[in-house]
Amino acid sequence: MSVEQLEANSDCRQVEDISLLSHSKSVDDVYIPQVAENCKPKVGQKFESIDGAHEFYIKYAKEAGFSVRSSSTKRCKGAEEVVWKEFVCFKEGVSSIKDAGGIENIGCTKKDIYNHEAKVWNELRGQDAELLKEYFLTEQEKDPCFFFKIDVDDDGKLKRCFWADSVSRRAYGCFGDVVVFDTTYNTNQYGMIFAPLVGVNNHGQTVLFACAFLSDEKTESFVWLFELLKDSMPTNNPKMIITDQDPTMTKAIVQSLPNTFHRYCSWHILEKFSNYLNVITYRDFYKDFQQCIWESECPEKFERKWVTTIEKASLDNNDWLKSIFELCLRWVPAYVNHIFSAGMSSSQRAESSHSFFKKYISKRNLLMDFILRFNRAFAHQRHEELGADHVDINEKLVLKLPLEMEEQMAEIYTCKIFLKFQDELWNSLVIMPQFVCENTTHKMYVVKSSPKERVRRVREIAYDKELDFASCTFIDKAIIYEEASVIVNDGLQSLLGKIESIVSNTKSGGISEKGSTAHDYEALKDPSAVRAKGCGQRLKRRKEKATNAAKSSQNEESPQHASEYDSKADSLSSTGLHEKMKG
């Protein structure tokens, strides 16, 4: 019942109140606003501008006792002119079983909701890509540093799109040294490939840098994406990018990111051992391969252990093992640990990110439906980061040792990272060098690793008396005494200065407005259905399965049985069943 109806006839006020009370539990739930006649909105009322309409509705809402908000906007296709604007009550769309007084008072069934959803989808069909562009333009109005780009094919259909908001771009400026890239499928009803670029922040949490929709996984598409990553982000190219062994990705990275180290995901490679080794060999020697890969501290030790394991398992002729050995420079820790990787050796960050977002989205989503659900999930993820920031600001770290280094690191690291450092520092105290021998120029020491470590390592330290240097089998050179302390402290002060500059740069923005483009086509068409390699096999209907089974059995039968089947098929066709079976 509208406000106009409630105030139209004072003689019928009591009847109307009774009608309202029949839907309420008490008189307190009924509210009839008393509004001056000149403030009441009327059907067909016209205004000189959108701002005028907005001001009038705000005035009416103030008199009636509620607040208003902007709901949706429609622009003219191919132009920026607003042709439709909707203002609603600030509680519009907010409803629950509790508000209704119980599930029996909701007024619809589960099927009704599904039918309404299907109706909305049908109304949006053909306008999905245009609505996506409108959404990006609206976000850019709110956030000038929101970056996006849309690309179309020759028919004007959406081919691919890329977007990153200001928060993600700032995060890349701080944590974009290492990027993990992996694609995923079944996120929308067009089959477009979702391609997020993620990394890790200072709390050890997964952080999203940018997102893209691609219509294929060709080198051209990946080059387009990486070029946009470079153009949209505030800092230099990443030092390392981690992907699987996709050859098109590899080719695109060589073209677009020639100075970035491309590391292959070790998890994907290790998972393939069970496919390329027989069951017995895998059972007996897989642990040997793992020890060879993870426990070799230098390339020489890895190669020696690898050859020994290959010979012991009699796998000299295994072509797949030969191929991954040739690629060892891209995935074996002994070859790649000299490059900063933020503690990541696989694309599991991307995989876990896919798993997280797929709790909110499905392959039935339209693009706009995907965006709304994705933003909801994204907000939850960012809330976790805010929670970790809150802990850093309000909780005081407990120091275990009277060391200046520990106190300095407590100022630099976040809580989670500092606790890891503190454990390492604490465990190092149980490792003491043992004197072995001495001559006129050198002293020799031996250092054994902690008994808690899975693999016991022994280090030899040679101290040069004349040069005041110590060389180790693991560390090339170490300076002794006060000179070492001075160098460490200078390094820490330099690091603190860099961190302060990054923080100030982040607070001040650190990113510039980029020229986003969404080509002003007369009408941006929805994308064509994509058939990607990872989207799974198409499910066949029962009718199709029965037809295929009948055809296969027909091919296997003898000519006599085949003619008998044909005669039966002819008799079925007279009743109309034959056409159904073919369908």
Coordinates of C-alpha atoms in Angstrom, one line a residue:
M1 CA 0.0 0.0 0.0
S2 CA 1.5 3.3 -1.1
V3 CA 1.9 6.5 1.0
E4 CA -0.6 8.3 -1.3
Q5 CA -3.2 5.6 -0.7
L6 CA -2.7 5.9 3.1
E7 CA -3.2 9.7 3.1
A8 CA -5.9 10.0 0.4
N9 CA -8.9 9.6 2.5
S10 CA -9.0 10.3 6.2
D11 CA -12.4 8.7 6.5
C12 CA -10.9 5.3 5.5
R13 CA -7.9 5.7 7.8
Q14 CA -9.2 3.2 10.3
V15 CA -9.9 0.5 7.7
E16 CA -6.4 1.0 6.2
D17 CA -4.8 0.7 9.6
I18 CA -6.6 -2.6 10.2
S19 CA -5.4 -3.8 6.8
L20 CA -1.8 -3.0 7.8
L21 CA -2.2 -4.5 11.2
S22 CA -3.3 -7.8 9.6
H23 CA 0.3 -8.1 8.3
S24 CA 2.0 -7.0 11.5
K25 CA 2.4 -8.3 15.0
S26 CA 1.7 -5.1 16.9
V27 CA 0.7 -1.5 16.5
D28 CA 4.3 -0.4 17.0
D29 CA 5.3 -2.0 13.6
V30 CA 2.9 0.4 11.7
Y31 CA 4.2 3.8 10.7
I32 CA 2.2 6.2 8.5
P33 CA 4.4 9.2 7.5
Q34 CA 2.9 12.7 7.8
V35 CA 4.3 14.6 4.8
A36 CA 3.4 18.0 3.5
E37 CA 1.4 18.0 0.3
N38 CA 4.1 19.9 -1.7
C39 CA 6.7 17.2 -0.7
K40 CA 4.7 14.2 -1.9
P41 CA 6.0 12.6 -5.1
K42 CA 3.3 12.1 -7.8
V43 CA 3.1 9.8 -10.7
G44 CA 4.3 11.5 -13.9
Q45 CA 6.1 14.3 -12.0
K46 CA 8.9 15.8 -14.1
F47 CA 12.2 17.5 -13.1
E48 CA 14.7 19.7 -14.9
S49 CA 17.6 17.5 -14.1
I50 CA 18.7 14.3 -12.3
D51 CA 20.1 16.3 -9.5
G52 CA 16.8 18.1 -9.0
A53 CA 15.0 14.8 -8.8
H54 CA 17.5 13.5 -6.3
E55 CA 17.2 16.6 -4.1
F56 CA 13.4 16.4 -4.2
Y57 CA 13.5 12.7 -3.1
I58 CA 16.0 13.5 -0.3
K59 CA 13.6 16.2 1.0
Y60 CA 10.7 13.8 0.9
A61 CA 12.6 11.1 2.6
K62 CA 13.7 13.6 5.4
E63 CA 10.1 14.5 6.0
A64 CA 9.0 10.9 5.9
G65 CA 11.8 9.7 8.2
F66 CA 14.0 7.5 6.0
S67 CA 17.2 7.7 3.9
V68 CA 17.7 7.2 0.1
R69 CA 20.4 5.8 -2.1
S70 CA 21.1 5.5 -5.8
S71 CA 20.2 2.1 -7.1
S72 CA 21.0 1.8 -10.8
T73 CA 21.9 3.9 -13.9
K74 CA 21.3 3.3 -17.6
R75 CA 23.3 5.1 -20.2
C76 CA 22.5 5.5 -23.9
K77 CA 24.4 3.0 -26.0
G78 CA 27.5 4.4 -27.6
A79 CA 27.3 7.6 -25.5
E80 CA 27.8 8.7 -21.9
E81 CA 24.3 10.3 -21.6
V82 CA 22.3 9.0 -18.7
V83 CA 18.8 8.0 -19.8
W84 CA 17.5 6.3 -16.7
K85 CA 18.3 6.7 -13.0
E86 CA 16.7 4.9 -10.0
F87 CA 16.6 6.2 -6.4
V88 CA 15.3 3.8 -3.7
C89 CA 14.9 3.6 0.1
F90 CA 18.2 2.7 1.8
K91 CA 16.6 -0.6 2.9
E92 CA 15.5 -1.6 -0.6
G93 CA 16.3 -5.3 -1.2
V94 CA 17.0 -6.0 2.5
S95 CA 14.7 -8.8 3.6
S96 CA 15.1 -12.0 5.6
I97 CA 13.0 -14.8 7.2
K98 CA 13.3 -12.9 10.5
D99 CA 11.8 -9.8 9.0
A100 CA 8.9 -11.8 7.6
G101 CA 8.2 -13.5 10.9
G102 CA 9.0 -17.0 9.7
I103 CA 9.6 -19.0 6.6
E104 CA 5.8 -19.6 6.1
N105 CA 5.4 -15.8 5.6
I106 CA 8.1 -15.4 2.9
G107 CA 5.5 -15.5 0.1
C108 CA 7.4 -17.6 -2.4
T109 CA 8.9 -21.0 -2.8
K110 CA 12.4 -22.1 -3.8
K111 CA 11.2 -22.8 -7.3
D112 CA 9.7 -19.3 -7.5
I113 CA 13.2 -17.9 -6.8
Y114 CA 14.8 -20.1 -9.5
N115 CA 12.1 -19.0 -12.0
H116 CA 12.7 -15.4 -11.1
E117 CA 16.4 -15.9 -11.6
A118 CA 15.8 -17.5 -15.0
K119 CA 13.5 -14.5 -15.9
V120 CA 16.2 -12.0 -15.0
W121 CA 18.8 -13.9 -17.0
N122 CA 16.5 -14.0 -20.1
E123 CA 16.0 -10.2 -19.8
L124 CA 19.8 -9.6 -19.6
R125 CA 20.6 -12.0 -22.4
G126 CA 22.2 -10.0 -25.3
Q127 CA 23.0 -7.1 -22.9
D128 CA 25.5 -8.8 -20.6
A129 CA 28.7 -7.4 -22.2
E130 CA 27.2 -3.9 -22.4
L131 CA 26.3 -4.1 -18.7
L132 CA 29.8 -5.2 -17.9
K133 CA 31.2 -2.2 -19.7
E134 CA 28.7 0.1 -17.9
Y135 CA 29.9 -1.4 -14.6
F136 CA 33.5 -0.7 -15.4
L137 CA 32.7 2.9 -16.3
T138 CA 30.8 3.3 -13.1
E139 CA 33.6 1.9 -11.0
Q140 CA 36.0 4.3 -12.8
E141 CA 33.8 7.2 -11.8
K142 CA 34.0 6.2 -8.2
D143 CA 37.7 5.3 -8.3
P144 CA 39.7 7.3 -10.9
C145 CA 42.6 4.8 -10.5
F146 CA 40.4 1.9 -11.6
F147 CA 41.9 0.4 -14.7
F148 CA 40.2 -1.7 -17.3
K149 CA 40.4 -2.6 -21.0
I150 CA 37.9 -4.4 -23.2
D151 CA 38.8 -6.0 -26.6
V152 CA 36.3 -7.2 -29.2
D153 CA 36.4 -9.4 -32.3
D154 CA 35.4 -8.5 -35.8
D155 CA 31.7 -9.0 -35.1
G156 CA 31.7 -6.6 -32.1
K157 CA 31.5 -9.4 -29.6
L158 CA 33.4 -9.3 -26.3
K159 CA 36.7 -11.2 -26.8
R160 CA 38.6 -10.4 -23.6
C161 CA 38.7 -7.9 -20.8
F162 CA 41.2 -6.9 -18.1
W163 CA 40.6 -5.0 -14.9
A164 CA 42.4 -3.9 -11.7
D165 CA 41.2 -1.5 -9.0
S166 CA 43.3 1.0 -7.1
V167 CA 43.8 -1.3 -4.1
S168 CA 45.1 -4.2 -6.2
R169 CA 47.4 -1.8 -8.1
R170 CA 48.9 -0.5 -4.8
A171 CA 49.3 -4.0 -3.6
Y172 CA 51.3 -4.8 -6.8
G173 CA 53.5 -1.8 -6.1
C174 CA 54.4 -3.3 -2.7
F175 CA 54.3 -7.0 -3.3
G176 CA 54.6 -7.5 -7.1
D177 CA 58.1 -8.9 -7.1
V178 CA 56.6 -12.4 -7.5
V179 CA 53.5 -13.1 -9.5
V180 CA 51.6 -16.5 -9.7
F181 CA 49.6 -17.0 -12.8
D182 CA 47.1 -19.8 -13.6
T183 CA 43.8 -19.9 -15.5
T184 CA 40.6 -21.6 -14.4
Y185 CA 37.4 -22.6 -16.1
N186 CA 33.6 -23.1 -15.4
T187 CA 33.1 -19.6 -14.0
N188 CA 30.5 -18.3 -16.5
Q189 CA 28.0 -19.6 -18.9
Y190 CA 30.0 -18.4 -21.9
G191 CA 32.9 -20.6 -21.0
M192 CA 35.3 -17.7 -21.0
I193 CA 38.6 -18.4 -19.2
F194 CA 39.1 -16.6 -15.9
A195 CA 42.8 -15.5 -15.5
P196 CA 43.7 -13.9 -12.1
L197 CA 47.2 -12.8 -11.3
V198 CA 48.0 -13.2 -7.6
G199 CA 50.9 -12.9 -5.2
V200 CA 51.6 -12.9 -1.4
N201 CA 51.5 -9.9 0.9
N202 CA 53.5 -9.0 4.1
H203 CA 51.2 -11.2 6.2
G204 CA 51.8 -14.3 4.0
Q205 CA 48.3 -14.0 2.6
T206 CA 47.3 -14.4 -1.0
V207 CA 46.7 -11.0 -2.6
L208 CA 45.0 -10.3 -6.0
F209 CA 46.8 -8.0 -8.5
A210 CA 44.5 -8.1 -11.5
C211 CA 41.9 -10.2 -13.3
A212 CA 41.1 -11.0 -16.9
F213 CA 38.6 -12.9 -19.0
L214 CA 40.0 -14.6 -22.1
S215 CA 38.2 -16.3 -25.0
D216 CA 41.2 -18.7 -25.7
E217 CA 44.6 -19.7 -24.4
K218 CA 46.7 -18.7 -27.4
T219 CA 50.0 -16.9 -27.1
E220 CA 48.4 -13.7 -28.5
S221 CA 45.9 -13.6 -25.6
F222 CA 48.6 -14.1 -23.0
V223 CA 50.8 -11.4 -24.6
W224 CA 47.8 -9.0 -24.5
L225 CA 47.3 -9.7 -20.8
F226 CA 50.9 -9.3 -19.8
E227 CA 51.3 -6.1 -21.8
L228 CA 48.3 -4.7 -19.9
L229 CA 49.8 -5.8 -16.6
K230 CA 52.9 -3.8 -17.4
D231 CA 50.9 -0.8 -18.5
S232 CA 48.5 -0.7 -15.6
M233 CA 50.9 -1.3 -12.7
P234 CA 52.9 1.4 -10.9
T235 CA 56.3 -0.4 -10.7
N236 CA 58.6 -2.4 -12.8
N237 CA 58.1 -5.9 -14.1
P238 CA 58.0 -8.8 -11.6
K239 CA 61.3 -10.5 -10.8
M240 CA 59.7 -13.9 -11.0
I241 CA 56.5 -15.4 -12.4
I242 CA 55.3 -18.9 -11.5
T243 CA 53.1 -20.9 -13.9
D244 CA 52.6 -24.4 -15.1
Q245 CA 54.4 -25.8 -18.1
D246 CA 51.9 -24.4 -20.7
P247 CA 54.0 -23.8 -23.8
T248 CA 51.8 -20.8 -24.9
M249 CA 52.3 -19.1 -21.5
T250 CA 56.1 -19.7 -21.8
K251 CA 56.2 -18.2 -25.2
A252 CA 54.2 -15.2 -24.1
I253 CA 56.4 -14.5 -21.1
V254 CA 59.5 -14.6 -23.2
Q255 CA 57.9 -12.0 -25.5
S256 CA 56.4 -9.7 -22.9
L257 CA 58.5 -10.2 -19.8
P258 CA 62.0 -11.0 -21.1
N259 CA 63.7 -9.8 -17.9
T260 CA 61.4 -11.8 -15.6
F261 CA 62.6 -15.2 -14.3
H262 CA 60.0 -17.8 -15.4
R263 CA 59.7 -20.6 -12.8
Y264 CA 57.7 -23.7 -13.4
C265 CA 55.3 -25.0 -10.7
S266 CA 57.1 -27.8 -8.9
W267 CA 53.9 -29.3 -7.6
H268 CA 52.5 -29.9 -11.1
I269 CA 55.7 -31.6 -12.1
L270 CA 55.8 -33.9 -9.0
E271 CA 52.2 -34.8 -9.5
K272 CA 53.1 -36.2 -13.0
F273 CA 55.5 -38.8 -11.5
S274 CA 52.7 -41.2 -10.8
N275 CA 51.6 -40.9 -14.5
Y276 CA 55.0 -41.5 -16.1
L277 CA 56.3 -44.2 -13.7
N278 CA 54.8 -47.6 -13.3
V279 CA 53.2 -48.4 -9.9
I280 CA 56.1 -50.5 -8.5
T281 CA 58.8 -48.0 -9.6
Y282 CA 56.8 -45.1 -8.2
R283 CA 56.3 -46.8 -4.9
D284 CA 60.0 -47.7 -4.5
F285 CA 61.7 -44.6 -5.8
Y286 CA 59.5 -41.6 -5.6
K287 CA 60.8 -40.7 -2.1
D288 CA 64.4 -40.8 -3.6
F289 CA 63.4 -38.3 -6.3
Q290 CA 61.8 -36.1 -3.6
Q291 CA 65.0 -36.1 -1.5
C292 CA 67.0 -35.4 -4.6
I293 CA 64.9 -32.4 -5.6
W294 CA 64.3 -30.8 -2.2
E295 CA 67.4 -31.6 -0.2
S296 CA 70.1 -30.8 -2.7
E297 CA 71.8 -27.5 -1.7
C298 CA 73.7 -27.0 -5.0
P299 CA 73.3 -28.0 -8.6
E300 CA 76.3 -30.5 -8.4
K301 CA 74.7 -32.4 -5.6
F302 CA 71.3 -32.5 -7.4
E303 CA 72.8 -33.8 -10.6
R304 CA 74.8 -36.5 -8.7
K305 CA 71.8 -37.7 -6.8
W306 CA 69.6 -37.6 -9.9
V307 CA 71.9 -39.8 -11.9
T308 CA 72.2 -42.2 -8.9
T309 CA 68.4 -42.5 -8.6
I310 CA 67.9 -43.0 -12.3
E311 CA 70.5 -45.8 -12.4
K312 CA 69.1 -47.4 -9.3
A313 CA 65.6 -47.4 -10.7
S314 CA 66.7 -48.4 -14.2
L315 CA 64.9 -45.4 -15.8
D316 CA 67.6 -44.4 -18.3
N317 CA 65.1 -44.7 -21.2
N318 CA 62.3 -42.7 -19.6
D319 CA 61.8 -39.8 -22.0
W320 CA 59.7 -37.7 -19.6
L321 CA 62.4 -37.8 -16.9
K322 CA 64.9 -36.7 -19.5
S323 CA 62.6 -33.8 -20.5
I324 CA 62.1 -32.5 -17.0
F325 CA 65.8 -32.8 -16.2
E326 CA 66.5 -30.6 -19.2
L327 CA 64.2 -28.0 -17.6
C328 CA 65.8 -28.2 -14.2
L329 CA 66.9 -24.6 -14.4
R330 CA 63.3 -23.5 -14.2
W331 CA 62.0 -25.6 -11.3
V332 CA 64.6 -27.4 -9.2
P333 CA 65.3 -25.4 -6.0
A334 CA 69.0 -25.8 -6.2
Y335 CA 69.0 -23.8 -9.5
V336 CA 66.4 -21.2 -8.7
N337 CA 66.8 -20.3 -5.0
H338 CA 69.1 -17.5 -5.8
I339 CA 66.1 -15.5 -7.1
F340 CA 63.6 -14.1 -4.6
S341 CA 60.4 -16.1 -4.7
A342 CA 58.6 -15.0 -1.5
G343 CA 58.7 -18.5 -0.2
M344 CA 56.7 -19.9 -3.2
S345 CA 57.7 -22.8 -5.4
S346 CA 54.4 -23.7 -7.0
S347 CA 51.2 -22.1 -8.3
Q348 CA 49.3 -23.4 -5.3
R349 CA 48.5 -19.8 -4.3
A350 CA 46.5 -19.5 -7.6
E351 CA 44.9 -22.9 -7.2
S352 CA 43.7 -22.1 -3.6
S353 CA 42.5 -18.7 -4.9
H354 CA 40.5 -20.4 -7.6
S355 CA 39.0 -22.8 -5.0
F356 CA 38.1 -19.9 -2.7
F357 CA 36.3 -17.9 -5.5
K358 CA 34.5 -20.9 -6.8
K359 CA 32.6 -21.1 -3.5
Y360 CA 30.8 -18.0 -4.7
I361 CA 30.5 -18.5 -8.5
S362 CA 29.4 -21.2 -10.9
K363 CA 29.4 -21.9 -14.6
R364 CA 25.8 -20.8 -14.8
N365 CA 26.7 -17.2 -14.1
L366 CA 26.3 -14.3 -16.5
L367 CA 29.3 -12.0 -16.6
M368 CA 27.6 -9.4 -14.5
D369 CA 26.4 -12.0 -12.1
F370 CA 30.0 -13.3 -11.9
I371 CA 31.3 -9.7 -11.1
L372 CA 28.8 -9.2 -8.3
R373 CA 29.6 -12.6 -6.7
F374 CA 33.3 -12.1 -7.3
N375 CA 33.3 -8.7 -5.6
R376 CA 31.5 -10.2 -2.6
A377 CA 34.2 -12.9 -2.3
F378 CA 36.9 -10.3 -2.9
A379 CA 35.6 -8.2 0.0
H380 CA 35.8 -11.1 2.4
Q381 CA 39.4 -11.8 1.3
R382 CA 40.4 -8.1 1.9
H383 CA 38.7 -8.2 5.3
E384 CA 41.2 -10.9 6.3
E385 CA 44.0 -8.6 5.4
L386 CA 42.5 -5.8 7.4
G387 CA 42.2 -8.1 10.4
A388 CA 45.9 -8.9 10.1
D389 CA 46.7 -5.2 9.9
H390 CA 44.7 -4.7 13.1
V391 CA 46.7 -7.3 14.9
D392 CA 50.0 -5.6 13.9
I393 CA 48.8 -2.2 15.1
N394 CA 47.3 -3.2 18.5
E395 CA 49.3 -6.3 19.6
K396 CA 52.8 -6.0 21.1
L397 CA 55.3 -8.6 20.2
V398 CA 57.1 -10.5 23.0
L399 CA 60.9 -10.6 22.6
K400 CA 62.7 -13.8 23.8
L401 CA 66.3 -12.6 23.5
P402 CA 68.2 -9.5 24.6
L403 CA 69.5 -9.0 21.0
E404 CA 69.4 -5.8 19.1
M405 CA 68.6 -7.7 15.9
E406 CA 65.4 -9.2 17.3
E407 CA 64.3 -5.8 18.5
Q408 CA 64.9 -4.3 15.0
M409 CA 63.1 -7.1 13.2
A410 CA 60.1 -6.6 15.5
E411 CA 59.8 -3.1 14.0
I412 CA 60.2 -4.3 10.4
Y413 CA 58.3 -7.5 10.2
T414 CA 54.5 -8.1 10.5
C415 CA 53.5 -10.3 13.5
K416 CA 53.2 -13.5 11.4
I417 CA 56.6 -13.1 9.6
F418 CA 58.3 -12.0 12.8
L419 CA 57.3 -15.2 14.6
K420 CA 58.9 -17.2 11.9
F421 CA 62.1 -15.2 12.2
Q422 CA 62.1 -15.5 15.9
D423 CA 61.9 -19.3 15.7
E424 CA 64.8 -19.4 13.4
L425 CA 66.8 -17.1 15.6
W426 CA 66.0 -19.1 18.7
N427 CA 66.9 -22.4 17.0
S428 CA 70.2 -21.0 15.8
L429 CA 71.4 -20.7 19.4
V430 CA 71.7 -24.5 19.8
I431 CA 74.1 -24.7 16.9
M432 CA 77.7 -24.1 18.2
P433 CA 80.9 -24.3 16.1
Q434 CA 83.3 -27.0 17.1
F435 CA 87.1 -26.5 16.8
V436 CA 88.8 -29.0 14.6
C437 CA 92.4 -27.9 13.8
E438 CA 94.7 -24.9 13.4
N439 CA 97.8 -24.0 11.4
T440 CA 99.8 -20.8 11.0
T441 CA 97.2 -19.1 8.6
H442 CA 93.8 -20.8 9.3
K443 CA 91.5 -22.3 11.9
M444 CA 89.0 -25.0 11.0
Y445 CA 85.6 -25.4 12.6
V446 CA 82.6 -27.7 12.1
V447 CA 79.0 -26.7 12.6
K448 CA 76.3 -29.4 12.7
S449 CA 72.6 -28.6 12.1
S450 CA 69.9 -28.9 14.8
P451 CA 68.8 -32.4 15.7
K452 CA 65.2 -31.4 15.0
E453 CA 65.9 -31.0 11.3
R454 CA 64.9 -33.8 9.1
V455 CA 68.3 -33.9 7.3
R456 CA 71.4 -33.4 9.4
R457 CA 73.9 -31.1 7.6
V458 CA 77.5 -30.5 8.5
R459 CA 79.2 -27.2 7.6
E460 CA 83.0 -26.7 7.5
I461 CA 84.2 -23.2 8.4
A462 CA 87.8 -22.0 7.5
Y463 CA 88.9 -18.8 9.3
D464 CA 91.7 -16.9 7.6
K465 CA 93.8 -15.2 10.3
E466 CA 95.5 -12.7 8.0
L467 CA 92.5 -11.5 6.1
D468 CA 90.1 -11.8 9.0
F469 CA 87.6 -13.7 6.8
A470 CA 85.7 -16.9 7.3
S471 CA 84.6 -19.1 4.4
C472 CA 81.9 -21.8 4.7
T473 CA 80.8 -24.7 2.5
F474 CA 77.3 -23.0 2.4
I475 CA 78.2 -19.3 2.8
D476 CA 80.9 -18.0 0.5
K477 CA 82.4 -15.5 2.9
A478 CA 81.6 -14.1 6.3
I479 CA 83.2 -11.2 8.1
I480 CA 84.1 -11.6 11.8
Y481 CA 83.9 -9.4 14.9
E482 CA 82.8 -5.7 15.0
E483 CA 83.1 -5.1 11.3
A484 CA 80.3 -7.7 10.6
S485 CA 78.0 -6.0 13.2
V486 CA 78.5 -2.6 11.6
I487 CA 77.7 -4.0 8.1
V488 CA 74.5 -5.8 9.4
N489 CA 73.3 -2.7 11.2
D490 CA 73.9 -0.5 8.1
G491 CA 72.0 -3.0 6.0
L492 CA 69.1 -2.9 8.4
Q493 CA 68.9 0.9 8.5
S494 CA 68.9 0.9 4.7
L495 CA 66.1 -1.6 4.7
L496 CA 64.1 0.4 7.2
G497 CA 64.5 3.5 4.9
K498 CA 63.2 1.6 1.9
I499 CA 60.2 0.2 3.8
E500 CA 59.3 3.7 5.1
S501 CA 59.4 5.0 1.5
I502 CA 57.1 2.2 0.3
V503 CA 54.7 2.8 3.2
S504 CA 54.5 6.6 2.4
N505 CA 54.1 5.9 -1.3
T506 CA 51.3 3.5 -0.5
K507 CA 49.5 6.0 1.7
S508 CA 49.8 8.8 -0.8
G509 CA 48.4 6.6 -3.6
G510 CA 51.5 5.6 -5.5
I511 CA 49.5 5.0 -8.6
S512 CA 48.4 7.3 -11.4
E513 CA 45.2 7.4 -13.4
K514 CA 45.7 5.2 -16.5
G515 CA 43.8 5.6 -19.8
S516 CA 41.3 2.8 -19.6
T517 CA 39.5 2.0 -22.9
A518 CA 36.2 0.4 -23.6
H519 CA 35.7 0.9 -27.3
D520 CA 32.6 3.0 -28.0
Y521 CA 30.9 0.5 -30.2
E522 CA 27.3 1.1 -31.0
A523 CA 26.4 -2.1 -29.1
L524 CA 28.9 -4.3 -27.4
K525 CA 27.7 -7.9 -28.0
D526 CA 27.9 -10.8 -25.7
P527 CA 30.8 -13.2 -26.1
S528 CA 30.5 -16.4 -28.2
A529 CA 30.5 -19.7 -26.3
V530 CA 34.1 -20.8 -25.7
R531 CA 35.2 -24.4 -25.7
A532 CA 38.4 -24.4 -23.5
K533 CA 40.7 -27.4 -23.0
G534 CA 40.1 -27.5 -19.2
C535 CA 36.4 -27.1 -19.0
G536 CA 35.6 -30.8 -18.9
Q537 CA 33.7 -33.1 -21.2
R538 CA 30.2 -32.2 -22.3
L539 CA 27.6 -34.2 -20.4
K540 CA 25.4 -36.3 -22.7
R541 CA 21.6 -36.6 -22.2
R542 CA 20.1 -40.0 -21.8
K543 CA 18.5 -39.9 -25.3
E544 CA 21.9 -39.2 -26.8
K545 CA 23.6 -42.0 -24.8
A546 CA 20.9 -44.4 -26.0
T547 CA 21.3 -43.4 -29.6
N548 CA 25.1 -43.8 -29.5
A549 CA 24.8 -47.1 -27.8
A550 CA 22.4 -48.3 -30.5
K551 CA 24.7 -47.1 -33.2
S552 CA 27.7 -48.9 -31.7
S553 CA 25.8 -52.1 -31.3
Q554 CA 24.6 -51.9 -34.8
N555 CA 28.2 -51.6 -36.1
E556 CA 29.2 -54.7 -34.2
E557 CA 26.3 -56.9 -35.3
S558 CA 26.5 -59.2 -38.3
P559 CA 24.8 -58.2 -41.6
Q560 CA 21.8 -60.4 -40.8
H561 CA 21.3 -58.8 -37.4
A562 CA 21.8 -55.4 -39.0
S563 CA 19.0 -56.0 -41.5
E564 CA 16.8 -57.2 -38.7
Y565 CA 17.6 -54.0 -36.8
D566 CA 16.8 -51.9 -39.9
S567 CA 13.4 -53.6 -40.2
K568 CA 12.6 -52.8 -36.6
A569 CA 13.7 -49.2 -37.1
D570 CA 11.3 -49.0 -40.1
S571 CA 8.4 -50.2 -37.9
L572 CA 9.3 -47.6 -35.2
S573 CA 9.5 -44.8 -37.7
S574 CA 5.8 -45.4 -38.6
T575 CA 4.9 -44.6 -35.0
G576 CA 7.1 -41.5 -34.8
L577 CA 9.5 -43.1 -32.4
H578 CA 12.4 -43.4 -34.8
E579 CA 12.8 -39.6 -35.0
K580 CA 12.9 -39.4 -31.3
M581 CA 15.6 -42.0 -31.1
K582 CA 17.7 -40.1 -33.6
G583 CA 17.2 -36.9 -31.6

